[in-house]
XYZ file of C-alpha atoms in Angstrom:
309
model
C 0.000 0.000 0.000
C 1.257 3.266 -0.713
C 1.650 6.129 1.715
C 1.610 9.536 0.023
C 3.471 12.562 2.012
C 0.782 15.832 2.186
C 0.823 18.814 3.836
C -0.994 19.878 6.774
C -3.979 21.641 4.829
C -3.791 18.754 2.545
C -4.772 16.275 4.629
C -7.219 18.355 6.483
C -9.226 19.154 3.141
C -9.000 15.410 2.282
C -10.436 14.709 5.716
C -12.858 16.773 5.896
C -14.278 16.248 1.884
C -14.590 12.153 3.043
C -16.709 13.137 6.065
C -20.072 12.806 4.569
C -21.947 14.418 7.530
C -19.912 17.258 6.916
C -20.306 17.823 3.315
C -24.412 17.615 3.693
C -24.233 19.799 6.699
C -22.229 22.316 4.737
C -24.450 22.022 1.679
C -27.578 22.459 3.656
C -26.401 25.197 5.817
C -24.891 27.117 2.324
C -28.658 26.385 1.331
C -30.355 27.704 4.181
C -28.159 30.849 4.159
C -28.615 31.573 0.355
C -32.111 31.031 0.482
C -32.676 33.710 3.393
C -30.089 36.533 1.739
C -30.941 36.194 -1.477
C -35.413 35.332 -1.637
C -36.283 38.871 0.407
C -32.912 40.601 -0.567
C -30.606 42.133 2.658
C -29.069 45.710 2.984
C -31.175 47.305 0.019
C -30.027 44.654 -2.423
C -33.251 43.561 -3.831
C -34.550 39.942 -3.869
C -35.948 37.457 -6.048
C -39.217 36.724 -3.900
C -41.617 39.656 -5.029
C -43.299 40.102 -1.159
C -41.398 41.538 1.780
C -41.954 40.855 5.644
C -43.505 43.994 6.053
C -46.163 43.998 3.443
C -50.356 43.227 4.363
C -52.701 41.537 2.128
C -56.146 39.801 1.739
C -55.849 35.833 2.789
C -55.380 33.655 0.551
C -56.619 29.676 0.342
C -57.270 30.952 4.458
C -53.965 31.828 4.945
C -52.571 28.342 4.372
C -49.089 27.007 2.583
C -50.029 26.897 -0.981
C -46.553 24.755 -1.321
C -47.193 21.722 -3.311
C -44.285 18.791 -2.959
C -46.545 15.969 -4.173
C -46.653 15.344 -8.173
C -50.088 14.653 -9.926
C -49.456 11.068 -10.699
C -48.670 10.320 -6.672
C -52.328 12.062 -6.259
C -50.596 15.288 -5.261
C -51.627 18.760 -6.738
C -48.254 18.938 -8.215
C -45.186 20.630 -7.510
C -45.477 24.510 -7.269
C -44.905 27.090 -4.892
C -48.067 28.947 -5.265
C -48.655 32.570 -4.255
C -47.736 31.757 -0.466
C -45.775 28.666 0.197
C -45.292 28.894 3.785
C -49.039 30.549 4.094
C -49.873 33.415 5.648
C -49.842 34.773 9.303
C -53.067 35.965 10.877
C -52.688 39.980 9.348
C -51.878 38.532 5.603
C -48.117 38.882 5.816
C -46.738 36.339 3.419
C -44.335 34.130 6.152
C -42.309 32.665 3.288
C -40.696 36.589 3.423
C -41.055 36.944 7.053
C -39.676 33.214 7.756
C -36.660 34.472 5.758
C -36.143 37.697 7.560
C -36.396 35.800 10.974
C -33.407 33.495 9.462
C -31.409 36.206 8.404
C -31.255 37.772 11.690
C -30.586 34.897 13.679
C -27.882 33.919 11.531
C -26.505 37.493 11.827
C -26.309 36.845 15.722
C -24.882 33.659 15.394
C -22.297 34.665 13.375
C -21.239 37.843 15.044
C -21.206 35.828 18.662
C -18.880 33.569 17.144
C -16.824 35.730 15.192
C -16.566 37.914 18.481
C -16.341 35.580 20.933
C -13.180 33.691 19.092
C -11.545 36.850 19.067
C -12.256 37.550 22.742
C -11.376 33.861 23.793
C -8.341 33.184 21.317
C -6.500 36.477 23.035
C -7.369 35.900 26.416
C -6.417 32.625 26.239
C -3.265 33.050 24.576
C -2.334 35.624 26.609
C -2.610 33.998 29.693
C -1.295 30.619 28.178
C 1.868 32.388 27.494
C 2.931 34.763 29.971
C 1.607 32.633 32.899
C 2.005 34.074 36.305
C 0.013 37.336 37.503
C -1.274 37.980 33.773
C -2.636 34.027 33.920
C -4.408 34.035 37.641
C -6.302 37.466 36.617
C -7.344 36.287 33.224
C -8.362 33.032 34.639
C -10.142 34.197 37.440
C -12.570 36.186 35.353
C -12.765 33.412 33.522
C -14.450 31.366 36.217
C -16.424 34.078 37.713
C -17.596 33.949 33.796
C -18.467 30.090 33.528
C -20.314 30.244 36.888
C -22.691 32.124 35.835
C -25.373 30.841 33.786
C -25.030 31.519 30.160
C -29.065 32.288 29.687
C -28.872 35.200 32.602
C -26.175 36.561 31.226
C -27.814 36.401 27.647
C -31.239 37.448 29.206
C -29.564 40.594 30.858
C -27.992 41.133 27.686
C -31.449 40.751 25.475
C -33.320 42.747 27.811
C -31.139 45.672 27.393
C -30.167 45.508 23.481
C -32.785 43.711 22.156
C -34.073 47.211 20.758
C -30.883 47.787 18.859
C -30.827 45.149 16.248
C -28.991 41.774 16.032
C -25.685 43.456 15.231
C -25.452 45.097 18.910
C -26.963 42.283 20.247
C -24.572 39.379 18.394
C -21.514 41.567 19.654
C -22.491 42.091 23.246
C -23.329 38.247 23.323
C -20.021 37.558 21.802
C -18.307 39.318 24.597
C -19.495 37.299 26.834
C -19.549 33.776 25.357
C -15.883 32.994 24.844
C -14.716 31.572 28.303
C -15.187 27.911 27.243
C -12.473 28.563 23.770
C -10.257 30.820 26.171
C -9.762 27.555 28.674
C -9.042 25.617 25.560
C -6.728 27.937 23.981
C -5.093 28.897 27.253
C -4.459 24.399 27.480
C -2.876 24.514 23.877
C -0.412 27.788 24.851
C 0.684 25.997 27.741
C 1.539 23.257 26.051
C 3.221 24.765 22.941
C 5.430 27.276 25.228
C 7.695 24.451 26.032
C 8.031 23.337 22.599
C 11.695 23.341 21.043
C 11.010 25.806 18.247
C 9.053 28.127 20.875
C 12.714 28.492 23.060
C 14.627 28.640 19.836
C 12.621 31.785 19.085
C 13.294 33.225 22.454
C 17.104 32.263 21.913
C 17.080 34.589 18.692
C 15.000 37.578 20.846
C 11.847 37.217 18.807
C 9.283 39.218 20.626
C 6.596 37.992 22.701
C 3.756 39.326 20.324
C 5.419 37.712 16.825
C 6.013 33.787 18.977
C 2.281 34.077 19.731
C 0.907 35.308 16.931
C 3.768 33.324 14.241
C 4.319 30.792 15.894
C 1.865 29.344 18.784
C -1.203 30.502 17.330
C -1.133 28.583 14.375
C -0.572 25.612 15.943
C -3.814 26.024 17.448
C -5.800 26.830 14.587
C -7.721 23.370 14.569
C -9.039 23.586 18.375
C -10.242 27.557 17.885
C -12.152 26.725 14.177
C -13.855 24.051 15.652
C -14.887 25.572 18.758
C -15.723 28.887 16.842
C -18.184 26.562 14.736
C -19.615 24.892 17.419
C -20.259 27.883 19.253
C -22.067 29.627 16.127
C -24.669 26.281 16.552
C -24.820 27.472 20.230
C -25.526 31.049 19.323
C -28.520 30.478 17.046
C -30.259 28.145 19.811
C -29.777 30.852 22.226
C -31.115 33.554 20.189
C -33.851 31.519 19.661
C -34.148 31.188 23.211
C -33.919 34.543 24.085
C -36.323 35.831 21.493
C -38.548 33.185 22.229
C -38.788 34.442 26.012
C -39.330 37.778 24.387
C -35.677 39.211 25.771
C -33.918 38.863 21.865
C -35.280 40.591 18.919
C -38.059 43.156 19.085
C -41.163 44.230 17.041
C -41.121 45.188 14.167
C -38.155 42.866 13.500
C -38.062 39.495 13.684
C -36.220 36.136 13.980
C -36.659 32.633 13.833
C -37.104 32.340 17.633
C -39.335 35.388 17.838
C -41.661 33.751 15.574
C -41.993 30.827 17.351
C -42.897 32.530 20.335
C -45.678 34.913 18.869
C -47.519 32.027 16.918
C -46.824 29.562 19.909
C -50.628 29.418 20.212
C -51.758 29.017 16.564
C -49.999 25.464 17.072
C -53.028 23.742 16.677
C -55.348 25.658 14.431
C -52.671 27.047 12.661
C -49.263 24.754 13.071
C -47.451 26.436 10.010
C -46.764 29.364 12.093
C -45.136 26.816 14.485
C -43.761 24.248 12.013
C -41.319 26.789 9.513
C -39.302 28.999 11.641
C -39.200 25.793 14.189
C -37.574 23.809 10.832
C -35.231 26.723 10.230
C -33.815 26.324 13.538
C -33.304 22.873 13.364
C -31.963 22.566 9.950
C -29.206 25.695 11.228
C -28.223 23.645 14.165
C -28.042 20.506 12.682
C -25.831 21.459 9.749
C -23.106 23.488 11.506
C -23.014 20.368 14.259
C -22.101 18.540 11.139
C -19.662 20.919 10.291
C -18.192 20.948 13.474
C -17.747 17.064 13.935
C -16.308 17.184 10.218
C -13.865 20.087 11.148
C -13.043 18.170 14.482
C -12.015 14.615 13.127
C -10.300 16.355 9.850
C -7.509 18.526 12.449
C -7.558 15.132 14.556
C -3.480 15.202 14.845
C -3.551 11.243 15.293
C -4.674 11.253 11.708
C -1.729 11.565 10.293
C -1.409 9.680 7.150
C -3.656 9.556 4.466
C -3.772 6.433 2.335
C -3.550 7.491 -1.834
């Protein structure tokens, strides 16, 4: 059998392409986030969809999906969209566009908590990974004042206060407070890697602090932070939905997937597409970044080291 010598990235890609989890997770989740940018349009770049999430309107087949998935010879009505495929809510807003809005904001919040919250963790981490000492205790303490306290108060503090301001001030302020879990992680890898040969030949030659952190520690830890950064994106959306759902994220006249849930939370029985969509959304944006995670997770596994051609 032959063994054939890759690189690094080489092997992760190839590990990552033969996870098949992965791969559906990242083709549902690409999907999910194409749909939502792209039907109602985002930032004044007009959609495709020709209804927005603000918009009124009689009620149509009583407000009810006219989304058609069955073909004619199965006994189905055929496969068609209609004029509302995710129906109506209870004031005529077509909840195809306003399903798609929700969406877009949650994955806003999701993305910005774990875009911030890596950055947060990965320095504090680092930092006090490397310098140890003083600069490690005071880091770490407010690090475990941070993990004692309940993520959801924290969050519902948060919500309560910028839930007004739109999910870009609310992602960031959650992102500053989520990143405890990836700075314990990072701070393990720095520890480790500070004793490493090529870390003291560095400080033989008088290479600064900043450039053996950020050159040469850092991306050595690359695999831990990218999958903890995805897995904490999954996190993010089910806590927005959470707090929106408690009425602490997103605020009127704005929406998000959780909101949605949470103001047609009664219609579940005379009305369960209200319920079902957004509920789906969530699930399916979960789900598929999970997948991405595990797939990220075994591909920078470092006892995978050899790919057979």
């Amino acid at each position: 059998m032959t063994i054939v010598a890759r690189t690094q990235g080489q092997m992760v890609r190839r590990r990552f392409f033969r996870h098949r989890a992965a791969l559906a997770g990242m083709i549902l989740f690409g999907f999910v986030v194409i749909l939502a940018f792209s039907s109602i349009g985002f930032a004044g770049i007009p959609g495709w969809w020709d209804k927005t999430y603000l918009d009124t309107g009689a009620l149509v087949n009583q407000g009810k999906p006219t989304l058609s998935v069955v073909p004619e010879f199965l006994g189905g009505d055929g496969i068609r969209l209609g004029e509302h495929p995710f129906g109506q809510d209870d004031i005529g807003i077509d909840y195809f566009a306003l399903t798609m809005r929700g969406a877009q904001q949650s994955l806003i919040i999701a993305f910005l908590v774990g875009i911030v919250g890596t950055v947060v963790g990965t320095v504090v981490g680092a930092v006090a990974g490397y310098f140890r000492g003083g600069t490690e205790s005071v880091l770490m303490r407010l690090t475990d004042v941070m993990i004692t306290i309940p993520v959801l108060i924290i969050a519902a503090v948060i919500g309560r206060m910028m839930g007004d301001s739109g999910a870009v001030v609310l992602g960031v302020f959650l992102g500053l407070v989520l990143w405890p879990t990836l700075a314990r992680l990072v701070r393990g890898e720095f520890l480790s890697l500070r004793e490493k040969e090529f870390v003291e030949a560095a400080r033989a030659v008088g290479t600064s602090a900043r450039r053996i952190i950020f050159r040469h520690i850092l991306p050595n830890t690359i695999g831990v932070i990218i999958v903890a950064a995805t897995l904490s994106v999954a996190s993010a959306v089910l806590l927005e939905s959470a707090l929106s759902f408690l009425g602490l994220g997103i605020q009127a006249p704005d929406t998000s997937l959780g909101q949605l849930i949470s103001r047609y939370r009664s219609a579940m029985v005379v009305r369960p597409w209200l319920f079902w969509w957004p509920g789906l959304f969530i699930i399916l944006i979960a789900l598929s970044i999970n997948f991405i995670g595990d797939g990220l997770r075994d591909a920078f596994d470092p006892r995978q080291t050899r790919v057979r051609a």
